[in-house]
PDB file of C-alpha atoms and ligand atoms in Angstrom:
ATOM      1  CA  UNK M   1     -16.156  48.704 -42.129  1.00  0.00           C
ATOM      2  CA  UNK M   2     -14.068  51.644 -43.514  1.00  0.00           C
ATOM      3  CA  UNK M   3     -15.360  54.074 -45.491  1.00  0.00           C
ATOM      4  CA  UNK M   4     -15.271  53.781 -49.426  1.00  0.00           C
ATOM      5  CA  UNK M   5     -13.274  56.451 -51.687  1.00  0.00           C
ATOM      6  CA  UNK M   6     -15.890  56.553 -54.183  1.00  0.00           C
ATOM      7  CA  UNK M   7     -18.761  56.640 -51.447  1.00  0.00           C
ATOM      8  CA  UNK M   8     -17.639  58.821 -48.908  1.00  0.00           C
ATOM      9  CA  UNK M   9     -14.563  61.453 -48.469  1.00  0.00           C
ATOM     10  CA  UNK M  10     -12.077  59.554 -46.061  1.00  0.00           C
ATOM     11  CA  UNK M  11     -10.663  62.176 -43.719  1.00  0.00           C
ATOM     12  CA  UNK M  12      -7.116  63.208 -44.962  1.00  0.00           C
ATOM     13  CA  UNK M  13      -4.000  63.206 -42.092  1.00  0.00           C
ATOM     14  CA  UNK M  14      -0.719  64.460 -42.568  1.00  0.00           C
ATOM     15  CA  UNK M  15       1.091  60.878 -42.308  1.00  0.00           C
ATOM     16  CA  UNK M  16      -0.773  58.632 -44.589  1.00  0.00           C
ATOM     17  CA  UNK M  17      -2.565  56.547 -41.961  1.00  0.00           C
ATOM     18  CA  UNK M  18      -2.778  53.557 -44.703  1.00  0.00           C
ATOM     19  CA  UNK M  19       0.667  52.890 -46.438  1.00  0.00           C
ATOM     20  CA  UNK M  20       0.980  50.363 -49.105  1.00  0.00           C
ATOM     21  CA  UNK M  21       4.357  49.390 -50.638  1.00  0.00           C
ATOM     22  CA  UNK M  22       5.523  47.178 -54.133  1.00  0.00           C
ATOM     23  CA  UNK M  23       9.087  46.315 -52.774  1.00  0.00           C
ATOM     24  CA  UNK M  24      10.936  45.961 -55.773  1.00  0.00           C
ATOM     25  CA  UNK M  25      14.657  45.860 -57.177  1.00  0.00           C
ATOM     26  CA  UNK M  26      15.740  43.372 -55.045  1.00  0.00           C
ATOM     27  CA  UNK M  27      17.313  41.375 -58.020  1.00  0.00           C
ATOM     28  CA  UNK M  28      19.080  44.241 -59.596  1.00  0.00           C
ATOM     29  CA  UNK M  29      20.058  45.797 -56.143  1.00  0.00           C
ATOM     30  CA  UNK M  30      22.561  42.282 -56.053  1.00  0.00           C
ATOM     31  CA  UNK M  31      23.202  41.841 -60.044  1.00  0.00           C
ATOM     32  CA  UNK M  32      25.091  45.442 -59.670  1.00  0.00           C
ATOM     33  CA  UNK M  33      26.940  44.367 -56.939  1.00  0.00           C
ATOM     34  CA  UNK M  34      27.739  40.949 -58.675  1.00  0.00           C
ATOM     35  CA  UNK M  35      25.599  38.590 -56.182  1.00  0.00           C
ATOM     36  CA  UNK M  36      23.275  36.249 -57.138  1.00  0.00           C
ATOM     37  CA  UNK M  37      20.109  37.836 -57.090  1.00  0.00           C
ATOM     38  CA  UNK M  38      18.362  35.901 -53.682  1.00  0.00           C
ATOM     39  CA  UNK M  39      21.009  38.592 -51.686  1.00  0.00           C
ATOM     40  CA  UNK M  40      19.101  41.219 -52.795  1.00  0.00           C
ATOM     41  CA  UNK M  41      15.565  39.024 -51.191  1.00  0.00           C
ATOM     42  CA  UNK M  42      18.130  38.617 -48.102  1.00  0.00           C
ATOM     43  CA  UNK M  43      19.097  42.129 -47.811  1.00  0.00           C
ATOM     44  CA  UNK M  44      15.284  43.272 -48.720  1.00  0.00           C
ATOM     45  CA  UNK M  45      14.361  41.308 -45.544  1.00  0.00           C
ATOM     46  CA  UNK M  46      16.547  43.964 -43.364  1.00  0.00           C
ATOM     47  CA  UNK M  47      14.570  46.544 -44.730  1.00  0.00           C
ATOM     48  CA  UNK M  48      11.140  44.971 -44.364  1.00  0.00           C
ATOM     49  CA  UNK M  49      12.006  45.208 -40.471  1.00  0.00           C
ATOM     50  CA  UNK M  50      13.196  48.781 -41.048  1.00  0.00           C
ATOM     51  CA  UNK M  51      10.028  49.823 -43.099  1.00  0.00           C
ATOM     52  CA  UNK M  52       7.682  48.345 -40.158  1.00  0.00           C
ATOM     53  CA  UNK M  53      10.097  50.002 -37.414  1.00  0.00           C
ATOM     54  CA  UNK M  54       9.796  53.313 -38.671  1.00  0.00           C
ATOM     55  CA  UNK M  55       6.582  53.126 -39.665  1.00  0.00           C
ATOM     56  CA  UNK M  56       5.261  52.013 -36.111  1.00  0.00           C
ATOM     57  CA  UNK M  57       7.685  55.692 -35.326  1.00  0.00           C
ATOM     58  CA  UNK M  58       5.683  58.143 -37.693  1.00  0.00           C
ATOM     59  CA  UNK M  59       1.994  56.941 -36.597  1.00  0.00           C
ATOM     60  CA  UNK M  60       1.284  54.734 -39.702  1.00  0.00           C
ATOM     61  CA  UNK M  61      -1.461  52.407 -38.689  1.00  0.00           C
ATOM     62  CA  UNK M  62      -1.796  50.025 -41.314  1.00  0.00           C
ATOM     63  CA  UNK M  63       1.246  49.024 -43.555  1.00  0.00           C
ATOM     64  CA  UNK M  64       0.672  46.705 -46.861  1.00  0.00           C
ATOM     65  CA  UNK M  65       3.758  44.626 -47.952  1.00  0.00           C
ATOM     66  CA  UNK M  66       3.658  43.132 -51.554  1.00  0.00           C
ATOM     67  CA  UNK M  67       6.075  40.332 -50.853  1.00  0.00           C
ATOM     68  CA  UNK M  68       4.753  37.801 -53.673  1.00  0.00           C
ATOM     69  CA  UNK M  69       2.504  38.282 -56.620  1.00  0.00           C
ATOM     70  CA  UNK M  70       0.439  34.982 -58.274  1.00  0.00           C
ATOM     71  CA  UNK M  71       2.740  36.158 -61.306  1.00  0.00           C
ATOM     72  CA  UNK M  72       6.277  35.596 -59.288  1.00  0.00           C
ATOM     73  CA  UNK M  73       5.592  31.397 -59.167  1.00  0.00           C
ATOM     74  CA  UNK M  74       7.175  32.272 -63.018  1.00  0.00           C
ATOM     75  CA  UNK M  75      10.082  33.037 -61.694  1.00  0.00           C
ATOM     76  CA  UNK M  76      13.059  30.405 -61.677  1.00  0.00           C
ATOM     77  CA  UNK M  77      11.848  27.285 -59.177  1.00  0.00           C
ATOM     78  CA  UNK M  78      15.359  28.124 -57.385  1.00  0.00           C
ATOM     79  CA  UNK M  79      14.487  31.558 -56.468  1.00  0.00           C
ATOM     80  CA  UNK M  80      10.772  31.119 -55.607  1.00  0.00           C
ATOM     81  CA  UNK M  81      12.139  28.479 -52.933  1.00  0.00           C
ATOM     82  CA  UNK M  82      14.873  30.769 -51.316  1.00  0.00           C
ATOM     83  CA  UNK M  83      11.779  33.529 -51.257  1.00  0.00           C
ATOM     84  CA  UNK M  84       9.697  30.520 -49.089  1.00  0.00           C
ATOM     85  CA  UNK M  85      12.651  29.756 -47.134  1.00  0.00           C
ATOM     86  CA  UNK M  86      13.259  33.400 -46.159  1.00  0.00           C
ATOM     87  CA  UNK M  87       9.262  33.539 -45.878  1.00  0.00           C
ATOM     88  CA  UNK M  88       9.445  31.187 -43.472  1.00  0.00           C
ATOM     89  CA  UNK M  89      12.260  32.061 -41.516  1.00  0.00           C
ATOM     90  CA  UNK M  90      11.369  35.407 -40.812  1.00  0.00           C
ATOM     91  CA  UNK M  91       7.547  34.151 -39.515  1.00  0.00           C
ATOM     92  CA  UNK M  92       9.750  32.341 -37.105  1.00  0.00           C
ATOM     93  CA  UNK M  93      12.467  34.745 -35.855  1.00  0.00           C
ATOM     94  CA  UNK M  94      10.391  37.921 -36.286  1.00  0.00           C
ATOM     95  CA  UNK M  95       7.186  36.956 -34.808  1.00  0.00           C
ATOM     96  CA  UNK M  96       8.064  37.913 -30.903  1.00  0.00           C
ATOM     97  CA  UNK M  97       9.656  41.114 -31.826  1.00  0.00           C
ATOM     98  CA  UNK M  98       6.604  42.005 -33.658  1.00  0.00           C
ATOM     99  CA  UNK M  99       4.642  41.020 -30.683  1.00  0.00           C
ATOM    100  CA  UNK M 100       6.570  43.136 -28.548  1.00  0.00           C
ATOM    101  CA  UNK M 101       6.242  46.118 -30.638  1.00  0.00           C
ATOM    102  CA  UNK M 102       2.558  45.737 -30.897  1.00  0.00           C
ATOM    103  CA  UNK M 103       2.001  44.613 -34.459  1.00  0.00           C
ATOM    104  CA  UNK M 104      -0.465  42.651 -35.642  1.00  0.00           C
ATOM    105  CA  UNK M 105       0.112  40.524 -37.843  1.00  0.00           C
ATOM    106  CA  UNK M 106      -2.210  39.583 -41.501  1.00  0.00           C
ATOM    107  CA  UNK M 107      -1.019  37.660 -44.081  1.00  0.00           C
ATOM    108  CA  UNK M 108      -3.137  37.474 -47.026  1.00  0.00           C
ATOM    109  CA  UNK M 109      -3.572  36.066 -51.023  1.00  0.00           C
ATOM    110  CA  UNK M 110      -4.009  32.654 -52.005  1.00  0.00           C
ATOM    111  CA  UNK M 111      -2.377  30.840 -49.568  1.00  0.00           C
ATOM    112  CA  UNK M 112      -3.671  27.129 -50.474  1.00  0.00           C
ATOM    113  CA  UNK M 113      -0.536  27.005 -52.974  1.00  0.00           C
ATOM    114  CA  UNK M 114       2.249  27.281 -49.931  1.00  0.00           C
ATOM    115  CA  UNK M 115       3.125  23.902 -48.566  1.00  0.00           C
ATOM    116  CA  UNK M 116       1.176  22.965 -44.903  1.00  0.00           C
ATOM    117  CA  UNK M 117       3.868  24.080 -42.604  1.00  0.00           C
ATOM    118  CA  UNK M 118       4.152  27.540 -43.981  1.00  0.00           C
ATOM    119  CA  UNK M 119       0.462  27.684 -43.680  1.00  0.00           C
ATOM    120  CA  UNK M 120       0.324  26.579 -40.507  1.00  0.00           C
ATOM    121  CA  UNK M 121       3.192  28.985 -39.454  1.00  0.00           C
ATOM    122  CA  UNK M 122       0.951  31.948 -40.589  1.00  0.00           C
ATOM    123  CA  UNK M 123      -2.306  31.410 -39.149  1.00  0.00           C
ATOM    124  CA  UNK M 124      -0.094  30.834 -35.549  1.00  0.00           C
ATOM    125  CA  UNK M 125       1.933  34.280 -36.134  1.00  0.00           C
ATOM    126  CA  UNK M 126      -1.503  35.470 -36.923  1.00  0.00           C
ATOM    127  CA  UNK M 127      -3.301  34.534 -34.095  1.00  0.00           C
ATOM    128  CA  UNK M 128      -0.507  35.240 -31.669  1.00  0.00           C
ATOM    129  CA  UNK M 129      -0.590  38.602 -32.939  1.00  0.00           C
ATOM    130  CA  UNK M 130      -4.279  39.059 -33.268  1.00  0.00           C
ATOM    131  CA  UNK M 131      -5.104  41.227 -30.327  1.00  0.00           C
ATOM    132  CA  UNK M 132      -2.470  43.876 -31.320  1.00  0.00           C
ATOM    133  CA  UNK M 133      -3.200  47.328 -32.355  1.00  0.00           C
ATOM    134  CA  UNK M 134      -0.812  49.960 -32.803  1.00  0.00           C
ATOM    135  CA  UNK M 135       0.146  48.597 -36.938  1.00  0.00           C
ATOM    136  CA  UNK M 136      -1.488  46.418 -38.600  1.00  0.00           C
ATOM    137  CA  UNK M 137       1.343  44.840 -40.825  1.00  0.00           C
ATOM    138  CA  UNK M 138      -0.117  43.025 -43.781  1.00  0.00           C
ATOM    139  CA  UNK M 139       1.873  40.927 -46.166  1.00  0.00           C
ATOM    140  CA  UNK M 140       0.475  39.794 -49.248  1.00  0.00           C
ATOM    141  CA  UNK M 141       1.540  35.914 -50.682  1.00  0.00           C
ATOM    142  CA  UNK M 142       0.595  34.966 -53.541  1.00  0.00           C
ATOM    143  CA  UNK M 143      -1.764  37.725 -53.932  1.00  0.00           C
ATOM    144  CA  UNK M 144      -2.958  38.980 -57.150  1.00  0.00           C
ATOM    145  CA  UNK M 145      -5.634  41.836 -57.029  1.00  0.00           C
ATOM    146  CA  UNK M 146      -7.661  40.403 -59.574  1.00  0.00           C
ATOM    147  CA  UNK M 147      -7.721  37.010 -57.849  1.00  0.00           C
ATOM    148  CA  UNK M 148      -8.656  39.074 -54.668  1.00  0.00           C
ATOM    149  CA  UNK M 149     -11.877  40.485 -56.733  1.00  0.00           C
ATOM    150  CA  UNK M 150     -13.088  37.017 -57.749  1.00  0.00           C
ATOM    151  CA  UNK M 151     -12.414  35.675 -54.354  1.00  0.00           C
ATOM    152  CA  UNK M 152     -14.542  37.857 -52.749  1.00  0.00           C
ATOM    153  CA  UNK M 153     -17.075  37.999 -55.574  1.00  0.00           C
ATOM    154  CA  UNK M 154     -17.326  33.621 -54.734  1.00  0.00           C
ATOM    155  CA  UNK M 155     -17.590  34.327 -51.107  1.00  0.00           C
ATOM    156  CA  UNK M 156     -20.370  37.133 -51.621  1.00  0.00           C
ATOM    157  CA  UNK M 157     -22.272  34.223 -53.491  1.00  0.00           C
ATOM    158  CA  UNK M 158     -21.704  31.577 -51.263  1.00  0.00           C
ATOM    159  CA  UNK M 159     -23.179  34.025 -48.284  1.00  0.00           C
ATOM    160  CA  UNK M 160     -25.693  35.320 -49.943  1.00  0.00           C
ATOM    161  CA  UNK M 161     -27.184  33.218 -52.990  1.00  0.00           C
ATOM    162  CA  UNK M 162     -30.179  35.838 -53.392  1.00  0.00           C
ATOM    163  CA  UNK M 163     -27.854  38.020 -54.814  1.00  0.00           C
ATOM    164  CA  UNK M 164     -27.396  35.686 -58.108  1.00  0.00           C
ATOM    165  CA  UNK M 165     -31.216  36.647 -58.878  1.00  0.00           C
ATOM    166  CA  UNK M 166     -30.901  39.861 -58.008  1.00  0.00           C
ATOM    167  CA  UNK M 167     -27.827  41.537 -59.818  1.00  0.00           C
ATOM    168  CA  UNK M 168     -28.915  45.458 -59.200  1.00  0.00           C
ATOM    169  CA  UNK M 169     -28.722  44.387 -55.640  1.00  0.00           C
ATOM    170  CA  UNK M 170     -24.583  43.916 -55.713  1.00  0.00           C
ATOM    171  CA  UNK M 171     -23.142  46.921 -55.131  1.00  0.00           C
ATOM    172  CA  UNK M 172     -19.798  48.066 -53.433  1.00  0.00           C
ATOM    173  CA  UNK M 173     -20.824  48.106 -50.043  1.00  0.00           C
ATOM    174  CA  UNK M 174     -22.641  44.099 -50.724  1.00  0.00           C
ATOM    175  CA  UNK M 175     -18.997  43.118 -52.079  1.00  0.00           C
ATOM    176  CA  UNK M 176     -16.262  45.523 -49.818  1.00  0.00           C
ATOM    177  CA  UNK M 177     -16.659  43.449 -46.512  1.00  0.00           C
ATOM    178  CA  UNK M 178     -15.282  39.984 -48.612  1.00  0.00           C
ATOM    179  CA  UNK M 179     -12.125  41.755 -50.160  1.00  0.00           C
ATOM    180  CA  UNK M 180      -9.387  40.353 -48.385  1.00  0.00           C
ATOM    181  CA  UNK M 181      -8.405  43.661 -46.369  1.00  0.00           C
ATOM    182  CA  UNK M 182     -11.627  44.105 -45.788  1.00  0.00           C
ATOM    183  CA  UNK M 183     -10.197  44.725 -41.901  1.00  0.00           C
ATOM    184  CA  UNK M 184      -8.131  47.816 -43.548  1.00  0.00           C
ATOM    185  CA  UNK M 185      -8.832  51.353 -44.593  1.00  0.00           C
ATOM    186  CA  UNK M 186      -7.660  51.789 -48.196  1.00  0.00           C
ATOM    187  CA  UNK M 187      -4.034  53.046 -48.770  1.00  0.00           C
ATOM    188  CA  UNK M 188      -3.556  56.833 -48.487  1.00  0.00           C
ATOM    189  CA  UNK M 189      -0.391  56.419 -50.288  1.00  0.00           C
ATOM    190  CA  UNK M 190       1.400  53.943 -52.665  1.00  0.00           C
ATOM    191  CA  UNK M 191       5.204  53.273 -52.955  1.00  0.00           C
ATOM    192  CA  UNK M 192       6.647  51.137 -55.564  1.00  0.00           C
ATOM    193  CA  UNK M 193      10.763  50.956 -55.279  1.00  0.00           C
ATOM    194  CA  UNK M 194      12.821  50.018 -58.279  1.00  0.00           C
ATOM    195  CA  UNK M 195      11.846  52.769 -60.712  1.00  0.00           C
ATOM    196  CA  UNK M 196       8.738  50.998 -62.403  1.00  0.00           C
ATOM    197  CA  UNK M 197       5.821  52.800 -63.007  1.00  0.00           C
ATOM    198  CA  UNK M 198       3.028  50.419 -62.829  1.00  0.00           C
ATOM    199  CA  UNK M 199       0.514  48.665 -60.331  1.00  0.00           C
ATOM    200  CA  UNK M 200       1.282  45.257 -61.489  1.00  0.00           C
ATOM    201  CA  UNK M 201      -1.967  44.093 -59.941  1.00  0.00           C
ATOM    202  CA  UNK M 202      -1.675  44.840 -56.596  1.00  0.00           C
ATOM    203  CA  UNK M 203      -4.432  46.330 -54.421  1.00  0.00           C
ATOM    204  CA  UNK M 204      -6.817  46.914 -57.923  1.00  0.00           C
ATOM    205  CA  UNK M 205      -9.765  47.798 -56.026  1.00  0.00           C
ATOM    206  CA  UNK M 206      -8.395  49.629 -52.931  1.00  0.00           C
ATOM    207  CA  UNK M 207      -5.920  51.771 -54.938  1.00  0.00           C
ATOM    208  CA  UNK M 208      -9.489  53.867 -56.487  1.00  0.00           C
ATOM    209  CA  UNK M 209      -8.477  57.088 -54.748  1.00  0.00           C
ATOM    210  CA  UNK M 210      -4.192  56.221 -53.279  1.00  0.00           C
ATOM    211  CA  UNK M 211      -1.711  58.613 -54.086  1.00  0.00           C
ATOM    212  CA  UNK M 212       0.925  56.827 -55.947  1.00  0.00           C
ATOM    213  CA  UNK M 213       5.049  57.418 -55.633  1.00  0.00           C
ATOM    214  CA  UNK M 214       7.091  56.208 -57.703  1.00  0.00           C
ATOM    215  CA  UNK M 215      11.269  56.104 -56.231  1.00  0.00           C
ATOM    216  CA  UNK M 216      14.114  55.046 -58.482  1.00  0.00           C
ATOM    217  CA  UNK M 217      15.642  53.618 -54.927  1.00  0.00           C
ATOM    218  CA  UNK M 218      16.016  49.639 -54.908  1.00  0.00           C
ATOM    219  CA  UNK M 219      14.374  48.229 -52.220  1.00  0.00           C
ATOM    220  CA  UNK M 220      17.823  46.807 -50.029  1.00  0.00           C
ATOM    221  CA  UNK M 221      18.501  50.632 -50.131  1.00  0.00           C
ATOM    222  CA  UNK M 222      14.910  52.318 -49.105  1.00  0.00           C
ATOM    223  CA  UNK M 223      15.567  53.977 -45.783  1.00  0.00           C
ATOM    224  CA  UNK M 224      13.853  56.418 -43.145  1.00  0.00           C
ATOM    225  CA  UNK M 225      14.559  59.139 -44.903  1.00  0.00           C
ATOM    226  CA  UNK M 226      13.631  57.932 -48.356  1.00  0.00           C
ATOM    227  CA  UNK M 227       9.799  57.171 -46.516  1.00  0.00           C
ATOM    228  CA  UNK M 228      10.337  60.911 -44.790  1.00  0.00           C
ATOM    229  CA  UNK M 229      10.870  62.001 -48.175  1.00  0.00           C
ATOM    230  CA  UNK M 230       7.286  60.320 -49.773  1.00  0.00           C
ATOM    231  CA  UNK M 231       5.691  61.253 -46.588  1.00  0.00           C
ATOM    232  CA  UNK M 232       6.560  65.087 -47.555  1.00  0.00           C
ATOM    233  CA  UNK M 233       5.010  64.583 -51.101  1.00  0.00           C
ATOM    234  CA  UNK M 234       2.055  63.159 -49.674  1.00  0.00           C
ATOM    235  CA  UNK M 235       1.671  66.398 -47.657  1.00  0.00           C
ATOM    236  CA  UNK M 236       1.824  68.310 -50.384  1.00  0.00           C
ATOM    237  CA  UNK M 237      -0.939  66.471 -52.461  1.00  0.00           C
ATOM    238  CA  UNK M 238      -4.219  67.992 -53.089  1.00  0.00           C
ATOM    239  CA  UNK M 239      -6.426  64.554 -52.432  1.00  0.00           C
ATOM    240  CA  UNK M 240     -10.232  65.465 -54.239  1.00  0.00           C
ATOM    241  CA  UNK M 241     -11.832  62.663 -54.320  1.00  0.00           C
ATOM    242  CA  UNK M 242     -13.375  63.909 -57.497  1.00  0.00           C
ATOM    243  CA  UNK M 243     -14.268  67.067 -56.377  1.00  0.00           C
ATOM    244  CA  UNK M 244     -13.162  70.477 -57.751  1.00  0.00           C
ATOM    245  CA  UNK M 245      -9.957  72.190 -55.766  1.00  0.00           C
ATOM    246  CA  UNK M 246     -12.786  75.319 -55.049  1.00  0.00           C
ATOM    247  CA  UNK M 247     -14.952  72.536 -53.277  1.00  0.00           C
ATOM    248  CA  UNK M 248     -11.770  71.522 -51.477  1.00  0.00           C
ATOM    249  CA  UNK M 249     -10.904  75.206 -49.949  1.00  0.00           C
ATOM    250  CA  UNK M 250     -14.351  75.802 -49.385  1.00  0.00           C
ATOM    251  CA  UNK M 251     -15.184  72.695 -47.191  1.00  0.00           C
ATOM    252  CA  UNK M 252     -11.622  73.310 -45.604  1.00  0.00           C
TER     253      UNK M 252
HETATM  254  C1  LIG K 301      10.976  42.390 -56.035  1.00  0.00           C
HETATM  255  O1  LIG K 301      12.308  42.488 -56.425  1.00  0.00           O
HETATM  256  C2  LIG K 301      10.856  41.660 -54.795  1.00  0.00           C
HETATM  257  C3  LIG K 301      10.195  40.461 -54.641  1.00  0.00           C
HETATM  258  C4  LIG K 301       9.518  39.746 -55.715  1.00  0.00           C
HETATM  259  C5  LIG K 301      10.159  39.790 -53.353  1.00  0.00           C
HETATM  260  C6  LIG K 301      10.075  40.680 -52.140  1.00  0.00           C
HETATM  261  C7  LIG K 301      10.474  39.867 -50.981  1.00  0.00           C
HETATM  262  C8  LIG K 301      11.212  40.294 -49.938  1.00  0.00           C
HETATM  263  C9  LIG K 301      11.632  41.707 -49.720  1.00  0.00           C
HETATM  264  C10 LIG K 301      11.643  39.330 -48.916  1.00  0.00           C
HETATM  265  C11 LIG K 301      10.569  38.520 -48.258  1.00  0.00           C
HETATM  266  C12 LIG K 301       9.597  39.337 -47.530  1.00  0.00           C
HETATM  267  C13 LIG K 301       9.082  39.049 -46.311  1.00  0.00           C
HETATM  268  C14 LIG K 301       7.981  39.878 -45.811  1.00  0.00           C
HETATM  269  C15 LIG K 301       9.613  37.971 -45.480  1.00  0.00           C
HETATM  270  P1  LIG K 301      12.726  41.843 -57.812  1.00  0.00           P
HETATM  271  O2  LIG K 301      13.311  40.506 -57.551  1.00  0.00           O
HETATM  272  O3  LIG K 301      11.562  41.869 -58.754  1.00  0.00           O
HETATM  273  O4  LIG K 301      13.846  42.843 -58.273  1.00  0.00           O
HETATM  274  P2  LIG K 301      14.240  43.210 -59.787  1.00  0.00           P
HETATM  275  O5  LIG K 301      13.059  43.905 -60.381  1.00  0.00           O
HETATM  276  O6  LIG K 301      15.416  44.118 -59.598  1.00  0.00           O
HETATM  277  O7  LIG K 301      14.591  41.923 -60.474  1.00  0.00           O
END
């Protein structure tokens, strides 16, 4: 298990070793250009595979994609099939190159509400890419981090039904290893594309302590040097971890 934010001080690296992304303007990246609004999903496909190339470049070792939210089956039944469709596709042409370049592969969220195939096509890309190392690509579908708080709440139960009895027993450390990236240290730093300013319940619990960057760029148009350009924030960031900046320079 990786350390907690709020229990221990994780060491600090000058590329964030965790990176965790909200990919968003898609839709208005193609209204602008007078497409239907699935081109911009299409085009923020291309840049998925850019994101994960450079990042495998710079020495990120864990990268967290939020490709579809519990909230986005609201969205028009025409779009939330072309999102499957290009889900699906890209498991299938994109699995061998991500092989190749040593990814492994998670895919987590709620995943009972995808039809069988897609399921099935995950937990093969997953276990085809299981032994990999060198980034640890995770994609989250249909993932809400509220849901992902329950979830692992259930599953702390259902292993250990002493704990119902016993509520000054749950603690962090009894509930951390059921979180879904429970594999995964927690983000260093957060990107959200599109010019919103909000979490939108994505990693709730595991953002505690993440530096958060905010880009006006849509996501069809985030490039190397847009992540060179939050990696150079980052660097500049005093992370505290609650402690005062004198504690900082003095433990330095
Ligand atoms: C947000 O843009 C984007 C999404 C809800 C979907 C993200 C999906 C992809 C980039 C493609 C599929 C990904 C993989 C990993 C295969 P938006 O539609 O909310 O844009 P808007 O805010 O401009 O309307």
């Amino acid at each position: 298990m990786h350390a907690s934010s709020t229990l221990a001080i994780p060491e600090h690296a000058a590329v964030p070793r965790h990176l965790a992304i909200i990919m968003d303007g898609n839709g208005r990246w193609a209204t602008q250009r007078f497409l239907p609004r699935t081109a911009g999903h299409v085009r923020g496909v291309q840049t998925v595979r850019r994101v994960v190339e450079v990042c495998g470049r710079r020495g990120v070792r864990y990268l967290t994609l939020f490709a579809f939210s519990s909230e986005n089956w609201r969205r028009p039944q025409e779009e939330v099939s072309l999102l499957m469709r290009l889900f699906v596709q890209t498991l299938e042409k994109e699995v061998d190159k991500l092989n190749a370049q040593g990814v492994c592969l998670h895919v987590v969220g709620d995943l009972t509400a995808f039809e069988p195939r897609l399921q099935e096509l995950i937990r093969a890309a997953e276990a085809r890419t299981a032994a990999n190392d060198a980034l640890h690509l995770t994609i989250c579908a249909n993932y809400g981090g509220r849901w992902d708080i329950l979830q692992a709440t259930r599953r702390m139960l259902q292993a250990r039904p002493e704990l119902a009895n016993d509520p000054q027993a749950i603690n962090e450390t009894a509930l951390a290893p059921y979180l879904s990236m429970a594999y995964a240290p927690e983000p260093d730093l957060f990107i959200r594309t599109g010019g919103e300013q909000r979490i939108s319940n994505f990693l709730i619990w595991q953002l505690a302590y993440t530096e958060l960057y905010f880009t006006d760029r849509y996501w069809p148009d985030f490039n190397a040097r847009d992540i060179d350009a939050a990696f150079e924030w980052y660097r500049t960031r005093e992370r505290r971890f609650g402690r005062t900046s004198e504690q900082l320079a003095s433990s330095a």
